[in-house]
Amino acid sequence: MTKDDQSHYSYRWKINNFSKQLKLAKQEDRDIKLYSESFYTHKYGYKLKLRLYPNGVGVGKGTHASVFMVIMRGEYDAILTWPFDWKYNFTLLDQKPEHSTRENFDGGYSSPDTSNHCYQRPKTNENVGIGRPKFVSHETLKTENYVVDGEVFIKFELEDPSLTPSLCDVMMSKDDQSHYSYTWKINDFSKQLQLAKQEGRNIRLYSELFYTHKYGYKLKLSLDANGECHVKGTHVSVFMIIMRGEYDTILTWPFNWKYKFTLLDQKPEHSMRKKHRRRLQYSRYNSS
């Protein structure tokens, strides 16, 4: 799960072929269960997974999609607090391209009834699921952009009651969590630069693909060892490239994050190192 601040955690579940599974469940009048991958709330935390019935179950069968949280037997159960008492929430995400017009379907937080065996430490591989048998109606699913290309996104949120911070703490935590970095080691740079100069051509190097954060923007970096355009032959050129990613439909567009590149000094003595950095304004760069 992603830590949103000091007490809140979230997990986003992309459900492929949702429309197909819903249609099949209605046609055959049977329960079709879809499962998320298993995940931990945090490092050394509770092990969970999510379960969804596209055509509902129990009081929601035939009219609603039902969604449940399942507490599983985990690696660290012996050092955790039981029963599980974290508040939880399910939200169906609107996939409209324009972020400001999205109308997410928020189910609202639920407080666990800790006397229920579903919240106790698992004695088998997993407990009975708990959640929302009438999470969202099939009629509501037809509105907004909840279903796009047959796919839906569900955001699952948890609140740890033992770490509920003050407003000041939340703001400080958000400031701390607003910066991300990626370090790119470029092998054979000198060789590539020499080759580019000798042959008078562009030699472009690419980093691996990476995401800004979990459920974030997909990027890669490109570098022209001998420069590009008006700086060719005198400078090294470096670019950020925004890629089509797995979670684009739930992100804010256009991309508006500030960014910078820093060339790192590799002196053995850390205190002697100097950083060469260049701050850049955001610009679009297309690369084939």
XYZ file of C-alpha atoms in Angstrom:
288
model
C 0.000 0.000 0.000
C 0.997 3.629 -0.440
C 1.396 5.781 2.675
C -0.586 8.969 2.007
C 0.317 10.617 5.306
C 1.201 9.505 8.827
C -2.000 7.550 9.461
C -3.607 6.933 6.047
C -2.706 4.246 3.539
C -4.185 3.531 0.125
C -4.163 0.802 -2.505
C -5.495 1.118 -6.053
C -6.886 -1.934 -7.773
C -7.212 -1.933 -11.557
C -9.828 -4.495 -12.598
C -9.521 -5.620 -16.195
C -12.480 -7.117 -18.085
C -14.961 -5.917 -15.457
C -17.753 -5.419 -18.008
C -17.154 -8.858 -19.495
C -17.273 -10.519 -16.066
C -20.447 -8.638 -15.107
C -22.179 -9.672 -18.329
C -21.126 -13.294 -17.849
C -22.354 -13.342 -14.240
C -25.767 -11.987 -15.283
C -26.123 -14.363 -18.227
C -25.209 -17.459 -16.231
C -26.771 -16.258 -12.956
C -23.764 -17.260 -10.897
C -21.323 -15.651 -8.508
C -18.124 -14.544 -10.206
C -15.442 -13.505 -7.737
C -12.457 -11.361 -8.682
C -9.442 -11.016 -6.401
C -6.738 -8.411 -6.108
C -3.168 -9.420 -5.462
C -2.360 -9.846 -1.773
C -0.568 -6.898 -0.164
C 0.611 -5.588 3.194
C -0.757 -2.436 4.812
C 2.829 -1.318 5.453
C 6.218 -2.849 6.183
C 5.730 -5.513 8.871
C 1.972 -4.882 8.676
C -1.294 -6.723 8.100
C -1.680 -8.900 5.017
C -4.844 -8.227 2.999
C -6.511 -8.760 -0.339
C -9.714 -7.447 -1.908
C -12.575 -9.456 -3.389
C -15.181 -8.143 -5.818
C -18.421 -9.644 -7.098
C -19.361 -7.733 -10.297
C -22.984 -8.934 -10.068
C -23.139 -8.661 -6.305
C -23.642 -11.160 -3.517
C -26.147 -11.408 -0.662
C -28.390 -8.337 -0.467
C -26.576 -6.809 -3.451
C -26.925 -9.734 -5.845
C -28.204 -8.769 -9.279
C -28.341 -5.035 -8.570
C -24.969 -3.977 -7.174
C -21.259 -4.703 -7.318
C -20.074 -6.039 -3.955
C -16.566 -5.462 -2.599
C -14.853 -6.887 0.473
C -11.608 -6.695 2.399
C -10.091 -10.044 3.384
C -7.621 -10.277 6.267
C -5.056 -12.985 5.538
C -2.548 -14.880 7.633
C 0.599 -12.787 7.360
C 4.288 -12.935 8.059
C 4.153 -10.494 10.979
C 0.866 -11.392 12.717
C 2.646 -12.321 15.950
C 3.868 -8.751 16.511
C 0.701 -6.914 15.409
C -2.230 -5.628 17.464
C -5.384 -7.770 17.347
C -8.230 -7.516 16.608
C -7.719 -5.432 13.472
C -9.261 -2.022 14.253
C -8.354 0.186 11.286
C -11.095 2.179 9.578
C -11.455 1.373 5.887
C -13.075 2.829 2.782
C -13.735 1.816 -0.826
C -13.921 4.437 -3.600
C -14.827 3.831 -7.245
C -12.650 6.169 -9.312
C -14.007 8.296 -12.138
C -11.697 8.049 -15.173
C -12.571 11.314 -16.926
C -9.472 12.843 -18.606
C -10.082 16.214 -16.924
C -9.265 15.829 -13.240
C -11.449 18.734 -12.088
C -14.603 17.132 -13.534
C -14.187 13.704 -11.945
C -16.929 12.470 -9.619
C -15.455 9.613 -7.615
C -17.975 7.360 -5.890
C -16.908 7.415 -2.237
C -18.377 4.675 -0.066
C -17.400 6.383 3.203
C -15.236 5.051 6.018
C -16.392 2.075 8.094
C -15.309 1.400 11.676
C -14.662 -2.280 12.431
C -16.808 -4.161 14.910
C -13.852 -5.728 16.686
C -16.070 -8.391 18.269
C -16.632 -9.841 14.791
C -14.414 -12.862 14.087
C -13.567 -11.389 10.665
C -11.243 -8.892 12.396
C -9.477 -11.406 14.631
C -6.053 -12.851 13.959
C -6.522 -15.463 11.194
C -6.370 -19.083 12.305
C -6.579 -20.342 8.726
C -5.127 -18.920 5.513
C -7.711 -16.114 5.486
C -10.748 -14.799 7.341
C -14.229 -14.295 5.950
C -14.372 -11.064 3.949
C -15.986 -7.902 5.302
C -17.126 -4.914 3.318
C -19.939 -3.617 1.149
C -22.422 -6.065 -0.415
C -24.195 -3.021 -1.920
C -21.098 -1.002 -2.795
C -22.284 0.567 -6.061
C -25.417 -0.082 -8.107
C -25.239 -1.278 -11.690
C -27.183 1.833 -12.688
C -24.561 4.094 -11.111
C -21.822 2.197 -12.943
C -23.347 3.398 -16.217
C -22.871 7.047 -15.237
C -19.775 9.264 -15.270
C -16.635 7.453 -16.511
C -16.528 4.715 -13.913
C -16.130 2.026 -16.578
C -13.766 2.761 -19.474
C -12.830 0.086 -22.010
C -14.399 -2.449 -19.676
C -12.037 -1.534 -16.828
C -12.649 -0.028 -13.391
C -10.386 1.315 -10.653
C -11.146 0.900 -6.957
C -9.242 2.882 -4.352
C -9.033 1.150 -0.979
C -8.075 3.316 2.005
C -7.144 2.534 5.591
C -6.738 4.738 8.646
C -4.509 3.566 11.484
C -6.238 4.816 14.674
C -3.031 4.667 16.703
C -1.304 7.185 14.416
C -4.007 9.757 13.688
C -1.976 12.997 13.460
C -2.791 16.626 14.026
C -3.417 18.827 10.986
C 0.073 20.308 11.372
C 1.636 16.839 11.289
C -0.275 15.954 8.121
C 0.914 19.089 6.332
C 4.535 18.446 7.305
C 4.268 14.840 6.187
C 2.894 15.914 2.820
C 5.774 18.344 2.365
C 8.243 15.591 3.128
C 6.555 13.265 0.656
C 6.424 15.719 -2.248
C 9.925 15.078 -3.558
C 10.967 12.019 -5.543
C 14.314 11.127 -7.065
C 15.739 8.645 -9.558
C 19.466 7.980 -9.988
C 20.629 6.867 -13.421
C 24.017 5.188 -13.751
C 25.265 5.539 -17.331
C 27.898 2.989 -18.235
C 30.467 3.631 -21.003
C 29.559 7.321 -21.192
C 33.076 8.375 -22.238
C 33.153 5.740 -24.956
C 29.774 6.843 -26.320
C 30.803 10.517 -26.271
C 34.034 9.775 -28.131
C 32.173 7.714 -30.716
C 29.580 10.442 -31.255
C 32.282 13.072 -31.814
C 34.333 10.881 -34.137
C 31.393 9.879 -36.309
C 29.545 13.201 -36.076
C 26.223 11.598 -35.231
C 23.700 11.569 -32.427
C 24.081 8.731 -29.973
C 21.069 8.597 -27.725
C 21.047 6.653 -24.474
C 17.928 5.690 -22.542
C 17.294 4.902 -18.909
C 15.045 2.069 -17.830
C 11.325 2.850 -17.541
C 10.132 3.923 -14.103
C 7.124 5.372 -12.283
C 7.187 8.579 -10.243
C 5.519 6.673 -7.398
C 3.127 3.785 -6.975
C 0.120 4.391 -9.273
C 1.989 7.388 -10.717
C 3.319 8.739 -14.000
C 5.474 6.499 -16.187
C 8.735 8.103 -17.344
C 12.119 7.461 -18.847
C 15.167 9.650 -19.421
C 17.142 10.115 -22.620
C 20.637 11.522 -23.001
C 22.518 12.721 -26.086
C 26.185 12.368 -25.176
C 27.324 14.909 -27.786
C 24.356 17.237 -27.427
C 21.394 18.000 -29.629
C 20.290 20.903 -31.858
C 21.964 24.240 -31.041
C 24.215 22.737 -28.339
C 25.440 19.844 -30.456
C 29.148 19.286 -30.047
C 29.483 21.461 -26.940
C 27.085 20.099 -24.330
C 25.454 16.942 -23.081
C 21.667 17.037 -23.558
C 19.239 15.259 -21.244
C 15.462 14.918 -21.466
C 12.546 13.561 -19.507
C 10.028 11.562 -21.549
C 6.478 10.959 -20.365
C 5.294 7.498 -21.364
C 1.859 5.974 -21.634
C 1.370 4.369 -18.227
C -0.853 1.893 -16.474
C -2.621 4.508 -14.353
C -2.981 7.469 -16.748
C -6.777 7.526 -16.543
C -6.739 8.335 -12.813
C -3.906 10.882 -12.869
C -4.021 14.675 -13.167
C -3.201 16.076 -16.631
C -1.326 17.938 -17.920
C 1.731 16.810 -15.958
C 2.716 19.822 -13.827
C 5.505 18.601 -11.549
C 8.676 20.668 -11.275
C 11.798 18.741 -12.137
C 15.571 19.084 -12.227
C 18.614 17.117 -13.352
C 21.762 16.915 -11.227
C 25.146 15.596 -12.369
C 26.701 13.862 -9.374
C 30.327 14.319 -8.326
C 31.907 10.926 -7.578
C 34.753 12.004 -5.278
C 35.319 9.383 -2.542
C 35.096 12.045 0.172
C 31.447 13.074 0.424
C 32.172 16.521 1.901
C 34.323 17.403 -1.128
C 31.642 16.670 -3.701
C 30.034 19.419 -5.727
C 26.740 19.136 -7.555
C 26.167 20.535 -11.006
C 22.450 21.124 -11.322
C 20.183 22.773 -13.835
C 16.598 23.747 -13.055
C 14.238 23.493 -16.009
C 10.727 24.613 -16.811
C 8.386 21.887 -17.968
C 8.352 21.412 -21.723
C 6.944 18.742 -23.969
C 9.410 16.443 -25.649
C 8.356 13.817 -28.142
C 10.576 10.886 -28.907
C 9.952 7.997 -31.211
